[in-house]
Each structure stands twice: as structure tokens, then as C-alpha cells.
Coordinates of C-alpha atoms in Angstrom, one line a residue:
X1147 CA 3.9 -79.9 -127.0
X1148 CA 7.0 -79.8 -129.1
X1149 CA 7.2 -77.4 -132.1
X1150 CA 9.5 -77.1 -135.0
X1151 CA 9.7 -74.7 -138.0
X1152 CA 11.8 -74.4 -141.1
X1153 CA 11.9 -72.4 -144.4
X1154 CA 13.4 -73.4 -147.8
X1155 CA 13.7 -71.6 -151.1
X1156 CA 11.5 -73.0 -153.9
X1157 CA 12.2 -70.4 -156.7
X1158 CA 12.1 -72.4 -159.9
X1159 CA 14.0 -71.8 -163.2
X1160 CA 13.1 -68.8 -165.4
X1161 CA 11.0 -69.2 -168.4
X1162 CA 8.2 -71.2 -166.8
X1163 CA 4.6 -70.3 -167.3
X1164 CA 3.4 -68.2 -164.4
X1165 CA 0.1 -68.9 -162.6
X1166 CA -2.9 -66.8 -161.7
X1167 CA -3.6 -64.7 -164.8
X1168 CA -4.8 -66.0 -168.1
X1169 CA -4.1 -62.6 -169.6
X1170 CA -0.4 -62.7 -168.8
X1171 CA 1.9 -62.9 -171.8
X1172 CA 5.1 -64.9 -171.7
X1173 CA 6.8 -66.8 -168.9
X1174 CA 8.9 -65.7 -166.0
X1175 CA 11.7 -63.4 -167.0
X1176 CA 13.3 -62.7 -163.6
X1177 CA 13.1 -62.9 -159.8
X1178 CA 12.0 -59.9 -157.8
X1179 CA 12.1 -61.8 -154.5
X1180 CA 12.6 -65.5 -153.8
X1181 CA 9.7 -67.9 -153.4
X1182 CA 9.8 -70.0 -150.3
X1183 CA 8.0 -72.8 -148.4
X1184 CA 7.5 -72.4 -144.7
X1185 CA 6.7 -75.3 -142.4
X1186 CA 5.3 -75.6 -138.9
X1187 CA 5.1 -78.9 -137.0
X1188 CA 4.0 -79.9 -133.6
X1189 CA 4.1 -83.2 -131.6
X1190 CA 1.9 -83.9 -128.6
X1191 CA 2.8 -86.0 -125.5
X1192 CA 1.3 -89.1 -127.0
X1193 CA 3.4 -88.8 -130.2
X1194 CA 0.7 -87.3 -132.4
X1195 CA 2.2 -85.1 -135.1
X1196 CA 0.7 -82.4 -137.2
X1197 CA 2.2 -80.3 -140.0
X1198 CA 1.3 -77.2 -141.9
X1199 CA 3.3 -75.9 -144.8
X1200 CA 2.6 -72.7 -146.8
X1201 CA 4.4 -72.3 -150.1
X1202 CA 4.6 -69.2 -152.3
X1203 CA 2.4 -70.7 -155.0
X1204 CA -1.2 -70.1 -156.2
X1205 CA -2.0 -73.4 -154.6
X1206 CA -0.6 -76.9 -154.4
X1207 CA -2.0 -79.2 -157.2
X1208 CA -3.3 -82.7 -156.2
X1209 CA -0.3 -84.4 -158.0
X1210 CA 2.2 -82.3 -155.9
X1211 CA 0.2 -83.0 -152.7
X1212 CA 0.5 -86.7 -153.3
X1213 CA 4.3 -86.5 -153.8
X1214 CA 4.8 -84.3 -150.7
X1215 CA 2.5 -86.4 -148.5
X1216 CA 4.3 -89.6 -149.4
X1217 CA 7.7 -88.1 -148.6
X1218 CA 6.4 -86.5 -145.3
X1219 CA 5.0 -89.9 -144.2
X1220 CA 8.3 -91.5 -144.7
X1221 CA 10.3 -88.8 -143.0
X1222 CA 8.1 -88.0 -140.1
X1223 CA 5.3 -90.5 -139.8
X1224 CA 2.7 -87.8 -140.1
X1225 CA -0.3 -89.1 -142.1
X1226 CA -2.1 -87.2 -144.8
X1227 CA -5.1 -86.5 -142.6
X1228 CA -2.9 -84.4 -140.2
X1229 CA -1.1 -82.5 -142.9
X1230 CA -2.1 -79.1 -144.4
X1231 CA -0.5 -78.2 -147.7
X1232 CA -1.3 -74.5 -148.5
X1233 CA -0.4 -71.9 -151.0
X1234 CA -0.2 -68.2 -150.2
X1235 CA -2.0 -67.7 -153.6
X1236 CA 0.6 -65.3 -154.9
X1237 CA -0.1 -64.8 -158.6
X1238 CA 3.6 -64.3 -159.3
X1239 CA 4.8 -67.9 -159.0
X1240 CA 5.1 -70.8 -161.4
X1241 CA 2.2 -72.9 -162.9
X1242 CA 2.5 -76.5 -162.4
X1243 CA -0.3 -77.8 -164.6
X1244 CA 1.6 -80.7 -166.1
X1245 CA 4.3 -82.9 -164.6
X1246 CA 7.9 -81.5 -164.9
X1247 CA 11.3 -81.6 -163.3
X1248 CA 10.6 -78.2 -161.8
X1249 CA 7.4 -79.4 -160.2
X1250 CA 9.1 -82.5 -158.7
X1251 CA 12.0 -80.4 -157.3
X1252 CA 9.5 -78.0 -155.8
X1253 CA 7.6 -80.9 -154.1
X1254 CA 10.8 -82.4 -152.8
X1255 CA 11.8 -79.0 -151.3
X1256 CA 8.5 -78.5 -149.7
X1257 CA 8.6 -82.0 -148.1
X1258 CA 12.2 -81.3 -147.0
X1259 CA 11.0 -78.2 -145.1
X1260 CA 8.6 -80.3 -143.1
X1261 CA 11.2 -82.9 -142.4
X1262 CA 13.7 -80.2 -141.2
X1263 CA 11.0 -78.7 -139.0
X1264 CA 10.3 -82.1 -137.5
X1265 CA 13.9 -82.9 -136.8
X1266 CA 14.3 -79.6 -134.9
X1267 CA 11.1 -79.8 -132.8
X1268 CA 11.5 -78.9 -129.1
X1269 CA 9.3 -78.0 -126.1
X1270 CA 7.4 -74.8 -127.0
X1271 CA 4.8 -72.8 -125.0
X1272 CA 2.4 -70.9 -127.3
X1273 CA -0.1 -68.1 -127.3
X1274 CA -2.6 -66.6 -129.7
X1275 CA -3.6 -63.0 -130.2
X1276 CA -5.5 -60.8 -132.7
X1277 CA -4.8 -57.3 -134.0
X1278 CA -6.3 -55.4 -136.9
X1279 CA -4.9 -53.7 -140.0
X1280 CA -6.8 -51.2 -142.2
X1281 CA -6.4 -49.9 -145.7
X1282 CA -5.4 -53.1 -147.5
X1283 CA -8.2 -55.6 -148.2
X1284 CA -11.4 -54.4 -149.9
X1285 CA -14.4 -56.4 -151.0
X1286 CA -15.0 -56.6 -154.7
X1287 CA -18.2 -58.7 -154.7
X1288 CA -20.0 -56.5 -153.8
X1289 CA -18.0 -53.3 -153.6
X1290 CA -18.2 -52.3 -149.9
X1291 CA -19.0 -55.8 -148.8
X1292 CA -17.6 -57.5 -145.7
X1293 CA -13.9 -57.4 -144.9
X1294 CA -12.1 -59.2 -142.0
X1295 CA -9.4 -56.9 -140.9
X1296 CA -8.2 -59.2 -138.2
X1297 CA -4.5 -60.4 -138.1
X1298 CA -4.3 -63.5 -136.0
X1299 CA -0.9 -64.1 -134.6
X1300 CA 0.4 -67.3 -132.8
X1301 CA 3.6 -67.2 -130.9
X1302 CA 5.8 -70.2 -130.5
X1303 CA 8.9 -69.8 -128.3
X1304 CA 11.1 -72.5 -126.7
X1305 CA 11.5 -72.9 -122.9
X1306 CA 14.4 -70.4 -123.0
X1307 CA 12.1 -67.8 -124.7
X1308 CA 13.9 -68.1 -128.0
X1309 CA 11.5 -67.6 -130.9
X1310 CA 10.7 -70.7 -132.9
X1311 CA 7.9 -69.4 -135.1
X1312 CA 5.3 -66.8 -135.7
X1313 CA 2.2 -67.9 -137.6
X1314 CA 0.2 -65.0 -139.1
X1315 CA -3.2 -65.3 -140.7
X1316 CA -4.9 -62.6 -142.7
X1317 CA -7.5 -62.7 -145.4
X1318 CA -6.7 -60.9 -148.7
X1319 CA -5.8 -62.0 -152.2
X1320 CA -2.0 -61.7 -152.5
X1321 CA -2.5 -60.2 -155.9
X1322 CA -1.0 -56.7 -155.6
X1323 CA 1.0 -57.5 -158.8
X1324 CA -1.1 -57.8 -161.9
X1325 CA -0.9 -59.7 -165.2
X1326 CA 1.7 -57.3 -166.6
X1327 CA 4.3 -58.7 -164.1
X1328 CA 6.7 -61.4 -165.2
X1329 CA 8.9 -61.6 -162.2
X1330 CA 8.7 -64.2 -159.6
X1331 CA 7.5 -62.7 -156.3
X1332 CA 5.9 -63.8 -153.0
X1333 CA 3.9 -60.5 -153.1
X1334 CA 3.0 -59.0 -149.7
X1335 CA 3.0 -62.3 -147.7
X1336 CA 6.8 -62.5 -148.5
X1337 CA 7.3 -59.1 -147.1
X1338 CA 5.3 -60.0 -143.9
X1339 CA 7.6 -63.0 -143.3
X1340 CA 10.8 -61.2 -144.1
X1341 CA 10.0 -58.3 -141.8
X1342 CA 8.9 -60.5 -138.9
X1343 CA 12.0 -62.8 -139.2
X1344 CA 14.2 -59.7 -139.1
X1345 CA 12.4 -58.1 -136.2
X1346 CA 11.6 -61.1 -134.1
X1347 CA 13.7 -64.1 -135.2
X1348 CA 12.6 -67.6 -135.8
X1349 CA 10.5 -68.6 -138.8
X1350 CA 7.5 -66.6 -139.9
X1351 CA 4.6 -68.3 -141.7
X1352 CA 1.9 -66.4 -143.5
X1353 CA -1.4 -68.3 -143.8
X1354 CA -3.9 -66.7 -146.3
X1355 CA -7.3 -66.3 -144.7
X1356 CA -10.6 -66.3 -146.6
X1357 CA -10.0 -64.1 -149.6
X1358 CA -12.4 -65.2 -152.4
X1359 CA -14.1 -61.8 -152.5
X1360 CA -11.4 -59.5 -151.3
X1361 CA -8.2 -58.1 -152.8
X1362 CA -5.8 -55.2 -152.2
X1363 CA -7.9 -52.0 -153.0
X1364 CA -10.9 -53.8 -154.4
X1365 CA -9.8 -53.6 -158.1
X1366 CA -12.0 -55.4 -160.7
X1367 CA -11.2 -59.2 -161.2
X1368 CA -12.7 -58.8 -164.6
X1369 CA -10.0 -56.3 -165.3
X1370 CA -7.3 -58.7 -164.4
X1371 CA -9.1 -61.4 -166.5
X1372 CA -8.5 -59.3 -169.7
X1373 CA -5.2 -57.7 -168.8
X1374 CA -6.2 -54.3 -167.6
X1375 CA -3.2 -52.5 -166.0
X1376 CA -3.9 -50.8 -162.7
X1377 CA -1.2 -48.2 -161.9
X1378 CA -1.0 -48.8 -158.2
X1379 CA -0.5 -52.6 -158.5
X1380 CA 3.2 -52.3 -157.9
X1381 CA 6.0 -53.9 -155.9
X1382 CA 6.1 -50.7 -153.8
X1383 CA 2.4 -51.3 -152.9
X1384 CA 3.1 -54.9 -152.0
X1385 CA 6.0 -53.8 -149.8
X1386 CA 3.8 -51.2 -148.0
X1387 CA 1.0 -53.8 -147.4
X1388 CA 3.5 -56.4 -146.1
X1389 CA 5.2 -53.9 -143.7
X1390 CA 1.8 -52.8 -142.3
X1391 CA 0.7 -56.4 -141.6
X1392 CA 4.1 -57.3 -140.1
X1393 CA 4.1 -54.2 -137.8
X1394 CA 0.6 -55.3 -136.4
X1395 CA 1.8 -58.9 -136.1
X1396 CA 5.0 -57.9 -134.3
X1397 CA 3.1 -55.7 -131.8
X1398 CA 0.6 -58.4 -131.1
X1399 CA 3.3 -61.0 -130.7
X1400 CA 5.1 -58.8 -128.1
X1401 CA 1.9 -58.7 -125.9
X1402 CA 1.5 -62.5 -125.8
X1403 CA 2.6 -64.6 -122.9
X1404 CA 3.2 -68.2 -124.1
X1405 CA 2.1 -71.0 -121.8
X1406 CA 2.6 -74.8 -122.1
X1407 CA 0.0 -76.8 -123.9
X1408 CA -0.5 -80.5 -124.6
X1409 CA -3.1 -80.1 -127.3
X1410 CA -1.9 -81.4 -130.7
X1411 CA -4.6 -82.8 -132.9
X1412 CA -5.6 -83.0 -136.6
X1413 CA -8.2 -84.4 -138.9
X1414 CA -9.5 -83.9 -142.4
X1415 CA -12.3 -85.0 -144.7
X1416 CA -13.7 -84.6 -148.2
X1417 CA -17.0 -82.7 -148.6
X1418 CA -18.8 -83.2 -151.9
X1419 CA -20.7 -80.1 -153.3
X1420 CA -23.4 -80.1 -155.9
X1421 CA -21.9 -79.0 -159.3
X1422 CA -23.6 -76.3 -161.4
X1423 CA -25.4 -77.6 -164.5
X1424 CA -23.6 -76.9 -167.7
X1425 CA -24.3 -76.8 -171.4
X1426 CA -23.0 -79.5 -173.6
X1427 CA -19.2 -79.2 -174.3
X1428 CA -19.5 -78.6 -178.0
X1429 CA -22.2 -76.1 -177.6
X1430 CA -20.3 -74.1 -174.9
X1431 CA -17.1 -74.2 -177.1
X1432 CA -19.0 -73.0 -180.2
X1433 CA -20.3 -70.1 -178.2
X1434 CA -16.8 -69.2 -176.8
X1435 CA -15.4 -69.3 -180.4
X1436 CA -18.2 -67.0 -181.6
X1437 CA -17.6 -64.6 -178.6
X1438 CA -13.8 -64.5 -179.3
X1439 CA -14.5 -63.7 -183.0
X1440 CA -16.9 -60.9 -182.0
X1441 CA -14.2 -59.5 -179.6
X1442 CA -11.7 -59.5 -182.5
X1443 CA -14.1 -57.5 -184.6
X1444 CA -14.7 -55.0 -181.8
X1445 CA -10.9 -54.6 -181.2
X1446 CA -10.4 -53.6 -184.8
X1447 CA -13.4 -51.2 -185.0
X1448 CA -13.2 -47.6 -183.9
X1449 CA -15.4 -48.1 -180.8
X1450 CA -15.2 -46.8 -177.3
X1451 CA -12.7 -48.3 -174.7
X1452 CA -15.8 -49.4 -172.7
X1453 CA -17.3 -51.3 -175.6
X1454 CA -14.0 -53.0 -176.3
X1455 CA -13.6 -54.0 -172.6
X1456 CA -17.1 -55.5 -172.4
X1457 CA -16.6 -57.5 -175.6
X1458 CA -13.2 -58.9 -174.5
X1459 CA -14.7 -59.7 -171.0
X1460 CA -17.7 -61.5 -172.6
X1461 CA -15.3 -63.6 -174.6
X1462 CA -13.2 -64.5 -171.5
X1463 CA -16.4 -65.5 -169.7
X1464 CA -17.5 -67.7 -172.6
X1465 CA -14.1 -69.4 -172.6
X1466 CA -14.3 -70.0 -168.9
X1467 CA -17.7 -71.6 -169.2
X1468 CA -16.6 -73.7 -172.1
X1469 CA -13.6 -75.0 -170.1
X1470 CA -15.9 -76.0 -167.3
X1471 CA -18.2 -77.8 -169.7
X1472 CA -15.2 -79.7 -171.2
X1473 CA -14.0 -80.8 -167.8
X1474 CA -14.1 -84.7 -167.6
X1475 CA -15.4 -84.3 -164.0
X1476 CA -18.3 -82.1 -165.0
X1477 CA -21.0 -84.7 -164.1
X1478 CA -19.4 -85.5 -160.7
X1479 CA -19.7 -83.6 -157.4
X1480 CA -17.1 -81.0 -156.5
X1481 CA -14.8 -82.7 -153.9
X1482 CA -13.3 -80.3 -151.4
X1483 CA -10.8 -81.2 -148.7
X1484 CA -11.3 -79.5 -145.4
X1485 CA -9.0 -79.9 -142.4
X1486 CA -8.3 -78.8 -138.9
X1487 CA -5.1 -78.8 -136.9
X1488 CA -4.6 -77.8 -133.3
X1489 CA -1.3 -76.3 -132.4
X1490 CA -1.8 -75.8 -128.7
X1491 CA -4.2 -73.0 -128.2
X1492 CA -4.7 -72.4 -131.9
X1493 CA -7.2 -74.1 -134.1
X1494 CA -6.1 -73.8 -137.7
X1495 CA -8.7 -74.8 -140.3
X1496 CA -8.1 -75.3 -144.0
X1497 CA -10.2 -75.5 -147.1
X1498 CA -9.3 -76.4 -150.6
X1499 CA -10.7 -73.3 -152.3
X1500 CA -11.2 -69.6 -152.4
X1501 CA -13.6 -69.1 -149.4
X1502 CA -15.6 -65.9 -149.2
X1503 CA -15.1 -63.7 -146.1
X1504 CA -18.6 -64.1 -144.7
X1505 CA -18.1 -67.9 -144.5
X1506 CA -14.8 -67.4 -142.7
X1507 CA -16.3 -65.0 -140.2
X1508 CA -19.2 -67.4 -139.4
X1509 CA -16.7 -70.4 -138.9
X1510 CA -14.6 -68.3 -136.5
X1511 CA -17.6 -67.1 -134.6
X1512 CA -18.8 -70.6 -134.1
X1513 CA -15.5 -72.0 -132.9
X1514 CA -14.0 -69.1 -131.0
X1515 CA -12.9 -65.9 -132.8
X1516 CA -9.7 -65.3 -130.8
X1517 CA -8.4 -68.9 -130.9
X1518 CA -9.4 -69.9 -134.5
X1519 CA -8.2 -69.0 -138.0
X1520 CA -9.1 -70.3 -141.4
X1521 CA -6.7 -70.8 -144.3
X1522 CA -8.0 -70.7 -147.9
X1523 CA -6.1 -72.5 -150.7
X1524 CA -5.2 -75.3 -148.3
X1525 CA -4.8 -78.7 -150.0
X1526 CA -5.5 -77.5 -153.5
X1527 CA -8.3 -75.4 -154.8
X1528 CA -11.7 -76.1 -156.5
X1529 CA -12.0 -72.5 -157.2
X1530 CA -14.3 -69.9 -155.7
X1531 CA -16.6 -70.8 -152.8
X1532 CA -19.1 -67.9 -152.8
X1533 CA -22.0 -67.1 -150.5
X1534 CA -25.5 -67.7 -151.8
X1535 CA -26.0 -63.9 -151.8
X1536 CA -23.1 -63.5 -154.3
X1537 CA -25.0 -65.6 -156.9
X1538 CA -27.7 -63.0 -156.8
X1539 CA -25.2 -60.2 -157.4
X1540 CA -23.3 -62.1 -160.1
X1541 CA -19.9 -61.3 -161.4
X1542 CA -16.6 -63.1 -161.8
X1543 CA -16.4 -65.3 -158.7
X1544 CA -19.9 -66.8 -158.8
X1545 CA -19.6 -67.2 -162.6
X1546 CA -16.3 -69.0 -162.2
X1547 CA -17.5 -71.1 -159.2
X1548 CA -18.1 -74.8 -159.9
X1549 CA -20.9 -75.3 -157.3
X1550 CA -24.6 -74.2 -157.1
X1551 CA -25.7 -71.5 -154.7
X1552 CA -26.0 -72.6 -151.1
X1553 CA -23.3 -75.2 -151.2
X1554 CA -20.7 -72.7 -149.7
X1555 CA -22.9 -72.4 -146.6
X1556 CA -23.1 -76.2 -146.4
X1557 CA -19.3 -76.4 -146.7
X1558 CA -18.9 -73.9 -143.9
X1559 CA -21.2 -75.9 -141.7
X1560 CA -19.0 -79.0 -142.3
X1561 CA -15.9 -77.0 -141.3
X1562 CA -17.6 -75.9 -138.1
X1563 CA -18.5 -79.5 -137.4
X1564 CA -15.0 -80.7 -138.0
X1565 CA -13.4 -78.0 -135.9
X1566 CA -15.8 -78.7 -133.1
X1567 CA -14.3 -82.2 -132.8
X1568 CA -11.0 -80.8 -131.6
X1569 CA -10.2 -81.6 -128.0
X1570 CA -10.4 -78.8 -125.5
X1571 CA -7.3 -76.7 -124.9

């Protein structure tokens, strides 16, 4: 197996709309730390090539995926089905909801990272190991629900023991920074990569694991939805989280003994999920308008902070449901891309959505906990992919989800089936 890795900066111009929070006011006003795209490629003895790129974006939109995939095919010959295009899911990056020069430049840079990694590929033994980190991720749906503290680390060195890359997978929303932040930042995944590159060398890549129901500290997503400021959601906290994960990853990496492998494989498919039934678009929008008017009345009245919060939250939910009802695809199934790439001993699965932790744990258990990891926000996002139990609990994620209860389990089954098709190590 030959492996290559590369990193490029993708920080866009200031002034752009930022992604992740509807409650954020204004565009980007500065740069706290650069946004980057990090690529990992492998080539097997038979010439099969696979590529993973993770960019400091909420996710990679379908239009941008198409641009990148076309450029990668021309520069490397790697086809779309063996290409994973993931976002870290930082909520402190740009929003690319419509075509723009900034979006096109970002896509070109991401594709260039893959081409650079491919051009620099060389023989590379590899090894996978797992550590744990506490005190970062907490489940918010429900509070005290499952958390996967595992940090999966894959070490790629060349035949002279020089580091090529370190791939780290850990599941937690990279949303330390809240809607009151208007500075571009990679959040804690950027800190993880910077720390590892300084300590180990080579290129560090952070792959965000199943994170749909977990975030740093377990703060309320409804609070973020309406702009509540949480005092500890700071750059200092992001730095602390990133350093903690990087320290675990560096320790695990040091214990690993890379061995040669010939397994390079990849495949992907589209899974169609049953969409939730929705009200008529005009009815849903009328309800949202009424809820917004009610929230305005409550804001101006001398009511408790709790009453105001609930009125604003209700209006935000009504607007969310109205937007779903107005979606031109509302009567079509929810199409989710799933993928699997084998980088020697590691099986790296991807899903185009915000997978809940329990789904990820079940997938890993079925395919081999210590040699498998799952990346959320990989090849776009259809939104939250909750467990059936979460629909009974209610709250932001199941309300925002597009599919009916039980479809998340069916999607996890499809991912297990796809991963099981990988050749043996």
C-alpha cells in the first residue's frame, strides 16, 4: 500500500455568511485560526486508489461535491465511489448555500489537496489503535445518554519510519463556539491537528465520529437555536478540548507498530429513507408566521425569561417545520450517501448526516470495534439521523430530522452490510 497526505488552507474572505447557527447575526468579521482541508489517499498493489478529505466546514454541499469529484477524477483517476468528502462540522466556517467565487475557490483547493497527496504517495506500513478521552462529549438527547469516548488513531509512516499521516476519529459536535462568535475557526478539531503535527510530524486529519446527539458539555441545542450565550463556550475551551484529544492520540500513536498491508478498497451507495409526513406548505408557513408574531408580543411584555425563551423556541421550531414543508423534495425519499474505505488495517465508514452515537456504536461492534471508525457529515448531510428511541423523547434533533422513526436503524444496517463487503486485512 502506498499512502499520501496533504493539507491546504481554505479560509475564505471576510464578510461571508457563517454556517451552523440561524441565530447568528452578521457575517464573518475576522479569523481566529485558519480553516483547512486535509487529505489522505492510498493506492493498492493493483492500482486501486481511495481518498478521504476532511474540510473545516459544516459539511460539503452536493454542488461542491460534484466540483471536487470531477477535478479529483481528472487529477488522480479516483472515481466518486471511492472518494469521501467530509466536513469537520465546525459551526465557525462559511456557508455556501448558493454558488459563489468563494465556494468555487474552496472546492478547487480541496481537490488540490487530494491531488497533492496522490502525487506524494509512497510505501506506508500502517497500524490502528484506540484510546479514550473523558470530560468533553456529553449526550444532550437525552441528558446522560450514551457517549463514545473512544479516540481511534491510525498511524501511517513510510518505510524509513518518517510520519506521513495520523488519522484521528472522535465523535462530538465541534461546536464549542456558539452563535455569538463571528470569527472563522476550526474549533477543537483544528487544535487536535495542529498539536499532533507539531508533536509527531506529517499531516494530521480529524474525522468527526457520530455526533448527532452529543456536544461539548451537553448544552441545549434549543438554546443555540435562539441565540442563548453559554459562558464556557469559548476559544479557551476549544483549545483545552483539542489538546486533550491530541494528547491521547499522540500516546496511542506512539504505542502502534505499523506493518505493511495491501488492502486498499472502497465503495459507496445511496440509501433512501422514508420521509416524515408534513403539513401543506402554506399551512405550515401560516403557523410559523403566527408563532413569530406571538414571540414578538412576548418579547415586549414584562414576562419571565423562561416564558420568553419558550415563545422564541416555539417560533423557531415552527419556522423549521415550515421550511421542511416548503422543500421541493418533500414528497421524495431522503437520499443518504454511505461509503466505506479501507486504508490497510482501518475500515473508515462515512454517512451523509448527523448520526446518533448508538448507531455508530452498533456499526463498530458489528464490523470490529478496534479496526473500524465511522465519520458523520461525510458526503453532505441530510440532517439528523436519530435512533427510534429519540423520537419518543422528542426535542430538537428528532424534530429537525427528515425521516420517520426507525429509518436510522435501517441506515445503520445498510452501513454494516456495506462495510462487511470489504476484503479481509
